PDB file of C-alpha atoms in Angstrom:
ATOM      1  CA  MET A   1      -5.710  23.449  13.343  1.00  0.00           C
ATOM      2  CA  PRO A   2      -4.581  19.919  12.415  1.00  0.00           C
ATOM      3  CA  THR A   3      -0.873  19.312  12.604  1.00  0.00           C
ATOM      4  CA  PRO A   4       0.547  20.006   9.118  1.00  0.00           C
ATOM      5  CA  VAL A   5       1.881  16.823   7.567  1.00  0.00           C
ATOM      6  CA  PRO A   6       2.713  15.741   4.048  1.00  0.00           C
ATOM      7  CA  THR A   7      -0.216  13.864   2.553  1.00  0.00           C
ATOM      8  CA  PRO A   8       1.073  10.258   2.705  1.00  0.00           C
ATOM      9  CA  VAL A   9      -1.250   8.872   0.054  1.00  0.00           C
ATOM     10  CA  SER A  10      -1.251   8.594  -3.702  1.00  0.00           C
ATOM     11  CA  PRO A  11      -2.726   6.210  -6.223  1.00  0.00           C
ATOM     12  CA  ALA A  12       0.557   4.309  -6.161  1.00  0.00           C
ATOM     13  CA  THR A  13       0.626   3.602  -2.440  1.00  0.00           C
ATOM     14  CA  PRO A  14      -0.567   0.345  -0.891  1.00  0.00           C
ATOM     15  CA  GLY A  15      -3.765   0.174   1.113  1.00  0.00           C
ATOM     16  CA  PRO A  16      -3.932   1.801   4.556  1.00  0.00           C
ATOM     17  CA  GLU A  17      -3.667   0.303   7.985  1.00  0.00           C
ATOM     18  CA  SER A  18      -7.414   0.701   8.334  1.00  0.00           C
ATOM     19  CA  SER A  19      -7.872  -2.510   6.387  1.00  0.00           C
ATOM     20  CA  ALA A  20      -7.049  -4.107   9.718  1.00  0.00           C
ATOM     21  CA  ALA A  21     -10.470  -3.085  10.894  1.00  0.00           C
ATOM     22  CA  LYS A  22     -12.193  -4.633   7.918  1.00  0.00           C
ATOM     23  CA  GLN A  23     -13.755  -7.571   9.769  1.00  0.00           C
ATOM     24  CA  LYS A  24     -13.577  -7.106  13.513  1.00  0.00           C
ATOM     25  CA  HIS A  25     -15.943 -10.055  13.558  1.00  0.00           C
ATOM     26  CA  GLY A  26     -16.259 -12.230  10.533  1.00  0.00           C
ATOM     27  CA  LEU A  27     -15.404 -14.989   8.168  1.00  0.00           C
ATOM     28  CA  ALA A  28     -11.700 -15.103   8.952  1.00  0.00           C
ATOM     29  CA  ALA A  29     -12.460 -16.671  12.310  1.00  0.00           C
ATOM     30  CA  GLY A  30     -12.446 -20.423  11.905  1.00  0.00           C
ATOM     31  CA  SER A  31     -12.532 -23.498  14.071  1.00  0.00           C
ATOM     32  CA  ALA A  32      -8.833 -24.153  13.436  1.00  0.00           C
ATOM     33  CA  ALA A  33      -7.957 -21.105  15.537  1.00  0.00           C
ATOM     34  CA  GLU A  34     -10.632 -21.632  18.186  1.00  0.00           C
ATOM     35  CA  PRO A  35      -9.198 -21.352  21.708  1.00  0.00           C
ATOM     36  CA  PRO A  36     -10.316 -23.634  24.559  1.00  0.00           C
ATOM     37  CA  ARG A  37     -12.705 -21.127  26.158  1.00  0.00           C
ATOM     38  CA  PRO A  38     -16.145 -20.941  24.504  1.00  0.00           C
ATOM     39  CA  ASP A  39     -16.057 -17.129  24.536  1.00  0.00           C
ATOM     40  CA  TRP A  40     -12.731 -17.196  22.638  1.00  0.00           C
ATOM     41  CA  THR A  41     -10.946 -15.208  25.346  1.00  0.00           C
ATOM     42  CA  ILE A  42      -7.329 -15.912  26.183  1.00  0.00           C
ATOM     43  CA  ASP A  43      -4.833 -14.497  28.642  1.00  0.00           C
ATOM     44  CA  GLN A  44      -3.193 -11.393  27.252  1.00  0.00           C
ATOM     45  CA  GLY A  45       0.219 -12.796  28.129  1.00  0.00           C
ATOM     46  CA  TRP A  46       1.603  -9.347  28.859  1.00  0.00           C
ATOM     47  CA  ASP A  47       4.820 -10.686  30.384  1.00  0.00           C
ATOM     48  CA  ALA A  48       5.561 -12.548  27.150  1.00  0.00           C
ATOM     49  CA  TYR A  49       5.795  -9.436  24.976  1.00  0.00           C
ATOM     50  CA  THR A  50       9.328  -8.966  23.649  1.00  0.00           C
ATOM     51  CA  PRO A  51      11.337  -5.737  23.602  1.00  0.00           C
ATOM     52  CA  GLU A  52      10.867  -5.722  19.822  1.00  0.00           C
ATOM     53  CA  GLU A  53       7.085  -5.847  20.202  1.00  0.00           C
ATOM     54  CA  HIS A  54       7.080  -3.010  22.718  1.00  0.00           C
ATOM     55  CA  ALA A  55       9.286  -1.067  20.279  1.00  0.00           C
ATOM     56  CA  VAL A  56       6.702  -1.499  17.496  1.00  0.00           C
ATOM     57  CA  TRP A  57       4.016  -0.181  19.840  1.00  0.00           C
ATOM     58  CA  LYS A  58       6.224   2.799  20.684  1.00  0.00           C
ATOM     59  CA  THR A  59       6.818   3.635  17.017  1.00  0.00           C
ATOM     60  CA  LEU A  60       3.111   3.482  16.247  1.00  0.00           C
ATOM     61  CA  PHE A  61       2.088   5.340  19.398  1.00  0.00           C
ATOM     62  CA  GLU A  62       4.554   8.193  18.999  1.00  0.00           C
ATOM     63  CA  ARG A  63       3.864   8.926  15.362  1.00  0.00           C
ATOM     64  CA  GLN A  64       0.093   8.752  15.861  1.00  0.00           C
ATOM     65  CA  THR A  65       0.014  10.959  18.951  1.00  0.00           C
ATOM     66  CA  LYS A  66       2.061  13.568  17.085  1.00  0.00           C
ATOM     67  CA  LEU A  67      -0.396  13.480  14.191  1.00  0.00           C
ATOM     68  CA  LEU A  68      -3.769  13.455  15.978  1.00  0.00           C
ATOM     69  CA  PRO A  69      -3.850  16.821  17.815  1.00  0.00           C
ATOM     70  CA  GLY A  70      -6.396  18.933  15.943  1.00  0.00           C
ATOM     71  CA  ARG A  71      -7.673  15.803  14.170  1.00  0.00           C
ATOM     72  CA  ALA A  72      -9.072  13.517  16.873  1.00  0.00           C
ATOM     73  CA  CYS A  73     -12.276  14.563  18.638  1.00  0.00           C
ATOM     74  CA  ASP A  74     -12.154  15.993  22.157  1.00  0.00           C
ATOM     75  CA  GLU A  75     -13.597  12.790  23.623  1.00  0.00           C
ATOM     76  CA  PHE A  76     -10.810  10.678  22.120  1.00  0.00           C
ATOM     77  CA  VAL A  77      -8.184  13.030  23.519  1.00  0.00           C
ATOM     78  CA  ALA A  78      -9.791  12.953  26.967  1.00  0.00           C
ATOM     79  CA  GLY A  79     -10.058   9.164  26.942  1.00  0.00           C
ATOM     80  CA  MET A  80      -6.429   8.768  25.984  1.00  0.00           C
ATOM     81  CA  ARG A  81      -5.387  11.193  28.725  1.00  0.00           C
ATOM     82  CA  ASP A  82      -7.303   9.350  31.435  1.00  0.00           C
ATOM     83  CA  LEU A  83      -6.247   5.796  30.540  1.00  0.00           C
ATOM     84  CA  PRO A  84      -2.992   4.021  31.453  1.00  0.00           C
ATOM     85  CA  ILE A  85      -1.749   4.148  27.854  1.00  0.00           C
ATOM     86  CA  GLY A  86       1.733   5.398  27.029  1.00  0.00           C
ATOM     87  CA  ALA A  87       4.500   5.053  24.487  1.00  0.00           C
ATOM     88  CA  GLU A  88       6.915   2.840  26.362  1.00  0.00           C
ATOM     89  CA  GLN A  89       4.986  -0.424  26.479  1.00  0.00           C
ATOM     90  CA  ILE A  90       1.944  -2.265  25.195  1.00  0.00           C
ATOM     91  CA  PRO A  91      -0.851  -1.560  27.692  1.00  0.00           C
ATOM     92  CA  ASP A  92      -1.890  -4.166  30.219  1.00  0.00           C
ATOM     93  CA  PHE A  93      -5.556  -5.027  29.637  1.00  0.00           C
ATOM     94  CA  ARG A  94      -6.101  -5.499  33.380  1.00  0.00           C
ATOM     95  CA  GLN A  95      -5.059  -1.922  34.079  1.00  0.00           C
ATOM     96  CA  LEU A  96      -7.195  -0.605  31.238  1.00  0.00           C
ATOM     97  CA  SER A  97     -10.193  -2.555  32.518  1.00  0.00           C
ATOM     98  CA  ASP A  98      -9.767  -1.200  36.051  1.00  0.00           C
ATOM     99  CA  VAL A  99     -10.141   2.356  34.767  1.00  0.00           C
ATOM    100  CA  LEU A 100     -12.849   1.596  32.219  1.00  0.00           C
ATOM    101  CA  MET A 101     -14.984  -0.325  34.711  1.00  0.00           C
ATOM    102  CA  LYS A 102     -15.084   2.632  37.062  1.00  0.00           C
ATOM    103  CA  ARG A 103     -15.946   5.083  34.252  1.00  0.00           C
ATOM    104  CA  THR A 104     -18.372   3.236  31.955  1.00  0.00           C
ATOM    105  CA  GLY A 105     -18.559  -0.372  33.142  1.00  0.00           C
ATOM    106  CA  TRP A 106     -16.498  -1.758  30.253  1.00  0.00           C
ATOM    107  CA  GLN A 107     -13.524  -4.103  30.277  1.00  0.00           C
ATOM    108  CA  VAL A 108     -10.997  -5.231  27.672  1.00  0.00           C
ATOM    109  CA  VAL A 109     -10.649  -8.971  27.077  1.00  0.00           C
ATOM    110  CA  ALA A 110      -7.893 -10.591  25.038  1.00  0.00           C
ATOM    111  CA  VAL A 111      -8.678 -12.711  21.973  1.00  0.00           C
ATOM    112  CA  PRO A 112      -6.306 -14.357  19.481  1.00  0.00           C
ATOM    113  CA  GLY A 113      -7.616 -12.344  16.517  1.00  0.00           C
ATOM    114  CA  LEU A 114     -10.893 -12.266  14.639  1.00  0.00           C
ATOM    115  CA  VAL A 115     -13.766 -13.976  16.418  1.00  0.00           C
ATOM    116  CA  PRO A 116     -17.095 -15.363  15.173  1.00  0.00           C
ATOM    117  CA  ASP A 117     -19.959 -12.888  14.910  1.00  0.00           C
ATOM    118  CA  GLU A 118     -22.010 -14.362  17.730  1.00  0.00           C
ATOM    119  CA  VAL A 119     -19.043 -14.319  20.112  1.00  0.00           C
ATOM    120  CA  PHE A 120     -18.227 -10.730  19.187  1.00  0.00           C
ATOM    121  CA  PHE A 121     -21.778  -9.510  19.769  1.00  0.00           C
ATOM    122  CA  GLU A 122     -22.092 -11.384  23.054  1.00  0.00           C
ATOM    123  CA  HIS A 123     -18.996  -9.634  24.341  1.00  0.00           C
ATOM    124  CA  LEU A 124     -20.178  -6.182  23.304  1.00  0.00           C
ATOM    125  CA  ALA A 125     -23.670  -6.761  24.668  1.00  0.00           C
ATOM    126  CA  HIS A 126     -22.054  -7.425  28.063  1.00  0.00           C
ATOM    127  CA  ARG A 127     -19.623  -4.488  27.856  1.00  0.00           C
ATOM    128  CA  ARG A 128     -16.561  -6.572  27.105  1.00  0.00           C
ATOM    129  CA  PHE A 129     -14.380  -5.313  24.271  1.00  0.00           C
ATOM    130  CA  PRO A 130     -12.447  -8.147  22.552  1.00  0.00           C
ATOM    131  CA  ALA A 131      -8.956  -6.977  21.627  1.00  0.00           C
ATOM    132  CA  GLY A 132      -6.265  -8.885  19.768  1.00  0.00           C
ATOM    133  CA  ASN A 133      -3.311  -9.612  22.039  1.00  0.00           C
ATOM    134  CA  PHE A 134      -0.723  -9.623  19.217  1.00  0.00           C
ATOM    135  CA  ILE A 135       1.019  -6.706  17.543  1.00  0.00           C
ATOM    136  CA  ARG A 136       1.979  -6.258  13.909  1.00  0.00           C
ATOM    137  CA  LYS A 137       5.503  -6.785  12.604  1.00  0.00           C
ATOM    138  CA  PRO A 138       7.823  -3.824  11.909  1.00  0.00           C
ATOM    139  CA  HIS A 139       7.235  -4.190   8.154  1.00  0.00           C
ATOM    140  CA  GLU A 140       3.447  -4.024   8.669  1.00  0.00           C
ATOM    141  CA  LEU A 141       3.219  -0.577  10.250  1.00  0.00           C
ATOM    142  CA  ASP A 142       0.720   0.675   7.663  1.00  0.00           C
ATOM    143  CA  TYR A 143      -1.038  -2.466   6.494  1.00  0.00           C
ATOM    144  CA  LEU A 144      -2.128  -5.686   8.114  1.00  0.00           C
ATOM    145  CA  GLU A 145      -4.855  -8.214   7.520  1.00  0.00           C
ATOM    146  CA  GLU A 146      -6.582  -8.289  10.891  1.00  0.00           C
ATOM    147  CA  PRO A 147      -6.858  -5.951  13.871  1.00  0.00           C
ATOM    148  CA  ASP A 148      -3.997  -6.075  16.337  1.00  0.00           C
ATOM    149  CA  VAL A 149      -3.521  -4.652  19.809  1.00  0.00           C
ATOM    150  CA  PHE A 150      -2.637  -1.209  18.449  1.00  0.00           C
ATOM    151  CA  HIS A 151      -5.789  -0.886  16.379  1.00  0.00           C
ATOM    152  CA  ASP A 152      -7.989  -2.304  19.115  1.00  0.00           C
ATOM    153  CA  VAL A 153      -6.522  -0.504  22.105  1.00  0.00           C
ATOM    154  CA  PHE A 154      -5.241   2.779  20.685  1.00  0.00           C
ATOM    155  CA  GLY A 155      -8.148   3.147  18.255  1.00  0.00           C
ATOM    156  CA  HIS A 156     -11.129   1.878  20.260  1.00  0.00           C
ATOM    157  CA  VAL A 157     -10.491   1.956  23.985  1.00  0.00           C
ATOM    158  CA  PRO A 158     -10.187   5.757  24.512  1.00  0.00           C
ATOM    159  CA  MET A 159     -13.698   6.198  23.077  1.00  0.00           C
ATOM    160  CA  LEU A 160     -15.083   3.573  25.479  1.00  0.00           C
ATOM    161  CA  MET A 161     -14.402   6.107  28.226  1.00  0.00           C
ATOM    162  CA  ASN A 162     -17.222   8.211  26.767  1.00  0.00           C
ATOM    163  CA  PRO A 163     -20.702   7.263  28.065  1.00  0.00           C
ATOM    164  CA  SER A 164     -22.409   7.855  24.698  1.00  0.00           C
ATOM    165  CA  ILE A 165     -20.020   5.592  22.810  1.00  0.00           C
ATOM    166  CA  ALA A 166     -20.057   3.050  25.638  1.00  0.00           C
ATOM    167  CA  ASP A 167     -23.851   2.751  25.525  1.00  0.00           C
ATOM    168  CA  TYR A 168     -23.945   2.774  21.727  1.00  0.00           C
ATOM    169  CA  ILE A 169     -21.486  -0.088  21.304  1.00  0.00           C
ATOM    170  CA  GLN A 170     -23.313  -2.176  23.899  1.00  0.00           C
ATOM    171  CA  ALA A 171     -26.564  -1.547  21.982  1.00  0.00           C
ATOM    172  CA  TYR A 172     -24.792  -2.566  18.770  1.00  0.00           C
ATOM    173  CA  GLY A 173     -23.837  -5.866  20.375  1.00  0.00           C
ATOM    174  CA  GLU A 174     -27.441  -6.507  21.367  1.00  0.00           C
ATOM    175  CA  GLY A 175     -28.667  -5.455  17.932  1.00  0.00           C
ATOM    176  CA  GLY A 176     -26.084  -7.647  16.229  1.00  0.00           C
ATOM    177  CA  LEU A 177     -27.440 -10.748  17.933  1.00  0.00           C
ATOM    178  CA  ARG A 178     -30.936  -9.897  16.664  1.00  0.00           C
ATOM    179  CA  ALA A 179     -29.739  -8.960  13.163  1.00  0.00           C
ATOM    180  CA  ARG A 180     -27.837 -12.225  12.855  1.00  0.00           C
ATOM    181  CA  LYS A 181     -31.022 -14.217  13.551  1.00  0.00           C
ATOM    182  CA  LEU A 182     -32.943 -12.117  11.009  1.00  0.00           C
ATOM    183  CA  GLY A 183     -30.283 -12.554   8.314  1.00  0.00           C
ATOM    184  CA  VAL A 184     -29.682  -8.804   7.961  1.00  0.00           C
ATOM    185  CA  LEU A 185     -26.312  -8.501   9.655  1.00  0.00           C
ATOM    186  CA  ASP A 186     -24.759  -6.886   6.579  1.00  0.00           C
ATOM    187  CA  LYS A 187     -27.103  -3.882   6.959  1.00  0.00           C
ATOM    188  CA  LEU A 188     -26.276  -3.347  10.617  1.00  0.00           C
ATOM    189  CA  ALA A 189     -22.550  -3.925  10.086  1.00  0.00           C
ATOM    190  CA  ARG A 190     -22.505  -0.896   7.775  1.00  0.00           C
ATOM    191  CA  VAL A 191     -23.713   1.271  10.640  1.00  0.00           C
ATOM    192  CA  TYR A 192     -20.851   0.045  12.834  1.00  0.00           C
ATOM    193  CA  TRP A 193     -18.369   0.538  10.012  1.00  0.00           C
ATOM    194  CA  TYR A 194     -19.373   4.108   9.243  1.00  0.00           C
ATOM    195  CA  THR A 195     -19.550   5.136  12.908  1.00  0.00           C
ATOM    196  CA  VAL A 196     -17.355   3.153  15.323  1.00  0.00           C
ATOM    197  CA  GLU A 197     -14.675   2.377  12.733  1.00  0.00           C
ATOM    198  CA  PHE A 198     -14.742   5.270  10.253  1.00  0.00           C
ATOM    199  CA  GLY A 199     -16.936   7.977  11.741  1.00  0.00           C
ATOM    200  CA  LEU A 200     -16.353  11.721  11.743  1.00  0.00           C
ATOM    201  CA  VAL A 201     -17.990  14.213  14.115  1.00  0.00           C
ATOM    202  CA  GLN A 202     -18.632  17.933  13.648  1.00  0.00           C
ATOM    203  CA  GLN A 203     -17.107  19.894  16.503  1.00  0.00           C
ATOM    204  CA  LYS A 204     -17.344  23.661  16.887  1.00  0.00           C
ATOM    205  CA  ASP A 205     -13.769  23.938  15.665  1.00  0.00           C
ATOM    206  CA  GLY A 206     -14.213  21.647  12.662  1.00  0.00           C
ATOM    207  CA  LEU A 207     -14.504  18.037  11.578  1.00  0.00           C
ATOM    208  CA  ARG A 208     -12.835  15.548  13.890  1.00  0.00           C
ATOM    209  CA  ILE A 209     -12.139  11.803  13.968  1.00  0.00           C
ATOM    210  CA  TYR A 210     -13.870   9.439  16.363  1.00  0.00           C
ATOM    211  CA  GLY A 211     -13.725   6.200  14.345  1.00  0.00           C
ATOM    212  CA  ALA A 212     -11.043   3.747  15.461  1.00  0.00           C
ATOM    213  CA  GLY A 213     -10.095   2.687  11.942  1.00  0.00           C
ATOM    214  CA  ILE A 214      -9.115   6.274  11.193  1.00  0.00           C
ATOM    215  CA  ALA A 215      -7.653   7.169  14.594  1.00  0.00           C
ATOM    216  CA  SER A 216      -5.242   4.222  14.496  1.00  0.00           C
ATOM    217  CA  SER A 217      -4.165   4.793  10.881  1.00  0.00           C
ATOM    218  CA  TYR A 218      -1.316   7.192  10.098  1.00  0.00           C
ATOM    219  CA  THR A 219      -2.397   7.661   6.508  1.00  0.00           C
ATOM    220  CA  GLU A 220      -6.179   7.634   6.823  1.00  0.00           C
ATOM    221  CA  SER A 221      -6.048  10.186   9.660  1.00  0.00           C
ATOM    222  CA  VAL A 222      -4.892  12.618   6.998  1.00  0.00           C
ATOM    223  CA  PHE A 223      -6.956  11.348   4.079  1.00  0.00           C
ATOM    224  CA  ALA A 224     -10.278  11.369   5.935  1.00  0.00           C
ATOM    225  CA  LEU A 225     -10.043  15.042   6.890  1.00  0.00           C
ATOM    226  CA  ASP A 226      -7.823  16.655   4.274  1.00  0.00           C
ATOM    227  CA  ASP A 227      -7.988  14.861   0.954  1.00  0.00           C
ATOM    228  CA  PRO A 228     -10.415  16.454  -1.550  1.00  0.00           C
ATOM    229  CA  SER A 229     -11.092  13.033  -3.066  1.00  0.00           C
ATOM    230  CA  ALA A 230     -13.456  11.838  -0.316  1.00  0.00           C
ATOM    231  CA  ASN A 231     -17.140  12.640   0.145  1.00  0.00           C
ATOM    232  CA  ARG A 232     -18.111  13.875   3.600  1.00  0.00           C
ATOM    233  CA  ILE A 233     -21.825  13.396   4.096  1.00  0.00           C
ATOM    234  CA  GLY A 234     -24.229  14.069   6.957  1.00  0.00           C
ATOM    235  CA  PHE A 235     -25.180  10.820   8.666  1.00  0.00           C
ATOM    236  CA  GLU A 236     -28.623   9.418   7.796  1.00  0.00           C
ATOM    237  CA  LEU A 237     -29.375   5.960   9.123  1.00  0.00           C
ATOM    238  CA  GLU A 238     -31.193   4.306   6.224  1.00  0.00           C
ATOM    239  CA  ARG A 239     -28.718   5.795   3.766  1.00  0.00           C
ATOM    240  CA  VAL A 240     -25.823   4.259   5.687  1.00  0.00           C
ATOM    241  CA  MET A 241     -27.555   0.885   5.992  1.00  0.00           C
ATOM    242  CA  ARG A 242     -27.706   0.716   2.187  1.00  0.00           C
ATOM    243  CA  THR A 243     -24.129   1.878   1.533  1.00  0.00           C
ATOM    244  CA  ASN A 244     -21.310  -0.561   0.825  1.00  0.00           C
ATOM    245  CA  TYR A 245     -17.865   0.169   2.208  1.00  0.00           C
ATOM    246  CA  ARG A 246     -14.275  -0.457   1.225  1.00  0.00           C
ATOM    247  CA  ILE A 247     -12.255  -3.057   3.107  1.00  0.00           C
ATOM    248  CA  ASP A 248      -9.061  -2.736   1.080  1.00  0.00           C
ATOM    249  CA  ASP A 249      -8.377   0.993   0.896  1.00  0.00           C
ATOM    250  CA  PHE A 250      -9.404   4.412   2.151  1.00  0.00           C
ATOM    251  CA  GLN A 251     -13.129   5.059   2.315  1.00  0.00           C
ATOM    252  CA  GLU A 252     -14.692   6.886  -0.613  1.00  0.00           C
ATOM    253  CA  SER A 253     -17.311   8.444   1.677  1.00  0.00           C
ATOM    254  CA  TYR A 254     -17.286   9.365   5.358  1.00  0.00           C
ATOM    255  CA  PHE A 255     -20.480  10.021   7.286  1.00  0.00           C
ATOM    256  CA  VAL A 256     -20.559  12.863   9.795  1.00  0.00           C
ATOM    257  CA  ILE A 257     -22.610  13.088  12.988  1.00  0.00           C
ATOM    258  CA  PRO A 258     -23.263  16.470  14.656  1.00  0.00           C
ATOM    259  CA  ASP A 259     -22.147  15.201  18.074  1.00  0.00           C
ATOM    260  CA  LEU A 260     -21.681  11.945  19.937  1.00  0.00           C
ATOM    261  CA  GLU A 261     -25.118  12.294  21.527  1.00  0.00           C
ATOM    262  CA  GLU A 262     -26.467  11.371  18.082  1.00  0.00           C
ATOM    263  CA  LEU A 263     -25.226   7.847  18.721  1.00  0.00           C
ATOM    264  CA  LEU A 264     -27.338   7.589  21.847  1.00  0.00           C
ATOM    265  CA  SER A 265     -30.450   8.213  19.757  1.00  0.00           C
ATOM    266  CA  LEU A 266     -29.342   5.456  17.374  1.00  0.00           C
ATOM    267  CA  ALA A 267     -29.084   3.089  20.322  1.00  0.00           C
ATOM    268  CA  GLN A 268     -32.811   3.594  20.955  1.00  0.00           C
ATOM    269  CA  VAL A 269     -33.913   2.879  17.373  1.00  0.00           C
ATOM    270  CA  ASP A 270     -36.085  -0.141  16.601  1.00  0.00           C
ATOM    271  CA  PHE A 271     -34.258  -1.507  13.563  1.00  0.00           C
ATOM    272  CA  ALA A 272     -36.864  -4.133  12.625  1.00  0.00           C
ATOM    273  CA  PRO A 273     -39.073  -1.732  10.586  1.00  0.00           C
ATOM    274  CA  LEU A 274     -35.966  -0.345   8.899  1.00  0.00           C
ATOM    275  CA  TYR A 275     -34.849  -3.801   7.818  1.00  0.00           C
ATOM    276  CA  GLU A 276     -38.286  -4.396   6.316  1.00  0.00           C
ATOM    277  CA  ARG A 277     -38.356  -1.023   4.581  1.00  0.00           C
ATOM    278  CA  ILE A 278     -35.005  -1.392   2.848  1.00  0.00           C
ATOM    279  CA  GLN A 279     -35.367  -5.092   2.058  1.00  0.00           C
ATOM    280  CA  GLY A 280     -35.036  -5.559  -1.690  1.00  0.00           C
ATOM    281  CA  LEU A 281     -33.878  -1.979  -2.305  1.00  0.00           C
ATOM    282  CA  PRO A 282     -30.585  -1.604  -4.175  1.00  0.00           C
ATOM    283  CA  ASP A 283     -27.400  -0.885  -2.286  1.00  0.00           C
ATOM    284  CA  TYR A 284     -25.297   2.195  -2.945  1.00  0.00           C
ATOM    285  CA  GLU A 285     -21.678   1.987  -4.002  1.00  0.00           C
ATOM    286  CA  PRO A 286     -19.136   3.538  -1.586  1.00  0.00           C
ATOM    287  CA  GLY A 287     -18.579   6.667  -3.667  1.00  0.00           C
ATOM    288  CA  THR A 288     -22.207   7.333  -4.631  1.00  0.00           C
ATOM    289  CA  VAL A 289     -23.613  10.797  -3.875  1.00  0.00           C
ATOM    290  CA  LEU A 290     -27.387  11.170  -3.731  1.00  0.00           C
ATOM    291  CA  ALA A 291     -29.455  14.255  -4.458  1.00  0.00           C
ATOM    292  CA  THR A 292     -30.901  13.923  -0.963  1.00  0.00           C
ATOM    293  CA  ASP A 293     -27.508  13.824   0.778  1.00  0.00           C
ATOM    294  CA  ARG A 294     -26.522  16.594   3.147  1.00  0.00           C
ATOM    295  CA  LEU A 295     -23.089  17.226   1.710  1.00  0.00           C
ATOM    296  CA  LEU A 296     -20.335  18.791   3.757  1.00  0.00           C
ATOM    297  CA  ASN A 297     -17.885  18.117   0.951  1.00  0.00           C
ATOM    298  CA  ARG A 298     -18.462  16.552  -2.423  1.00  0.00           C
ATOM    299  CA  GLY A 299     -15.276  14.681  -3.189  1.00  0.00           C
ATOM    300  CA  THR A 300     -13.462  14.728  -6.482  1.00  0.00           C
ATOM    301  CA  GLY A 301     -13.070  10.941  -6.414  1.00  0.00           C
ATOM    302  CA  ARG A 302      -9.617  11.394  -7.868  1.00  0.00           C
ATOM    303  CA  TYR A 303      -7.780   8.980  -5.577  1.00  0.00           C
ATOM    304  CA  HIS A 304     -10.007   5.963  -6.151  1.00  0.00           C
ATOM    305  CA  ARG A 305     -10.530   6.763  -9.820  1.00  0.00           C
ATOM    306  CA  ALA A 306      -6.764   6.730 -10.353  1.00  0.00           C
ATOM    307  CA  LYS A 307      -6.499   3.400  -8.520  1.00  0.00           C
ATOM    308  CA  ARG A 308      -9.213   1.915 -10.729  1.00  0.00           C
ATOM    309  CA  ASP A 309      -7.508   3.263 -13.863  1.00  0.00           C
ATOM    310  CA  VAL A 310      -4.243   1.611 -12.855  1.00  0.00           C
ATOM    311  CA  ALA A 311      -6.016  -1.668 -12.125  1.00  0.00           C
ATOM    312  CA  SER A 312      -7.880  -1.677 -15.439  1.00  0.00           C
ATOM    313  CA  ALA A 313      -4.685  -0.921 -17.360  1.00  0.00           C
ATOM    314  CA  THR A 314      -2.755  -3.770 -15.764  1.00  0.00           C
ATOM    315  CA  PRO A 315      -2.510  -6.674 -18.227  1.00  0.00           C
ATOM    316  CA  VAL A 316      -3.815 -10.009 -17.016  1.00  0.00           C
ATOM    317  CA  ALA A 317      -1.834 -13.136 -17.840  1.00  0.00           C
ATOM    318  CA  PRO A 318      -3.675 -15.807 -19.908  1.00  0.00           C
ATOM    319  CA  GLY A 319      -5.694 -18.132 -17.723  1.00  0.00           C
ATOM    320  CA  VAL A 320      -5.591 -15.763 -14.711  1.00  0.00           C
ATOM    321  CA  SER A 321      -8.784 -14.209 -13.414  1.00  0.00           C
ATOM    322  CA  ALA A 322      -8.809 -10.416 -13.215  1.00  0.00           C
ATOM    323  CA  THR A 323     -10.776 -10.511  -9.983  1.00  0.00           C
ATOM    324  CA  PRO A 324      -9.830 -12.069  -6.658  1.00  0.00           C
ATOM    325  CA  ALA A 325     -11.389 -15.358  -5.706  1.00  0.00           C
TER     326      ALA A 325
END
C-alpha cells in the first residue's frame, strides 16, 4: 500500500513542482543563454556545488524516497537501487553514465537549462539525456520554472535503466526530429507529456507512477494516485495526441498503460498516417472524458473547478488583462 501521507493539495495551494517539467525542450531556450558548444552541453561542474546545494538535494531526496514506496513502479525502484544516487550529495553525471552505458547504452549530459527542440531531440535520438546542472533554491522546493538536476536525475534517470523506456525515449527523439519538420510537434509532445513525464502504469498490485514529473514531485505523487478529482484513463494513442495538458498545475487526466512493454509498441508506430488522420480535428481539453474512454476512475474535477472558481471571482484592476500575455 502507498505510504499514508496527508494530502498536500487544496485549491488554495500554489502549483506543483511538476511545472518544472512543462517544457523540457521549448521556447524558453534562447540565444542569450546559448553555450559555446553547438549541442548546448556544458561541464556539470560537480566540484563547484556548495554545501547548501547538496543540502537542498538531500531534503528533496529524503522526503521523496520516504513517499514513493508503494507509489513508484517496480522499474523505478529497481533503477534507483542500481544507480549511484543517494541522499548525501548531488549525483555525478559521469558516474551515472558509467552505469547507464553498461545497462542500456545511455549517458547523462549536462545542459544549462532548457534547450532548443532540435538539440533536445538530437540528444535523445543518440541516447544522451540532457539534464540541468543547477538545483532549485530552498524556497523553491515545490515549484520552479524549469527542470533542475533533481527533476532530471531523480525523476528521469532511474527509468532509463529499463530497456523498454530506454528504447522508447530514443524513438521519441527520432520521431521528434521528423515531427518538427512536418510541423506537428505539438501532437507528439503530448505523447511524451502523458507518458515520460506524467504516465501511470497498472501493476498487479495497483496503479503506479513511472512519469518523471510525478515521481519528482512531492505533491503530485499523492494527487496523481489518490485524489478523486483526477481522471485516470486507459492510454489510447490518437486520444492522447489530441489532448491538451496543463503546464501550471496538477494534471486533470492521467493516462494509464498496462505495462512498460506497451511503450515498446509505441516506438514501432508509423506516426505519419496518424498526423494526417487527426489533422484538422478538434483538440480535447485536459479534463474532457469521452464516451469511448476506458475509464479506470472518472474524476470529480473538484480541485481544478475550485481553482477556476477562485480565479473567476478575483477582481481585475481597470486596464489589466485577466489573462496572461
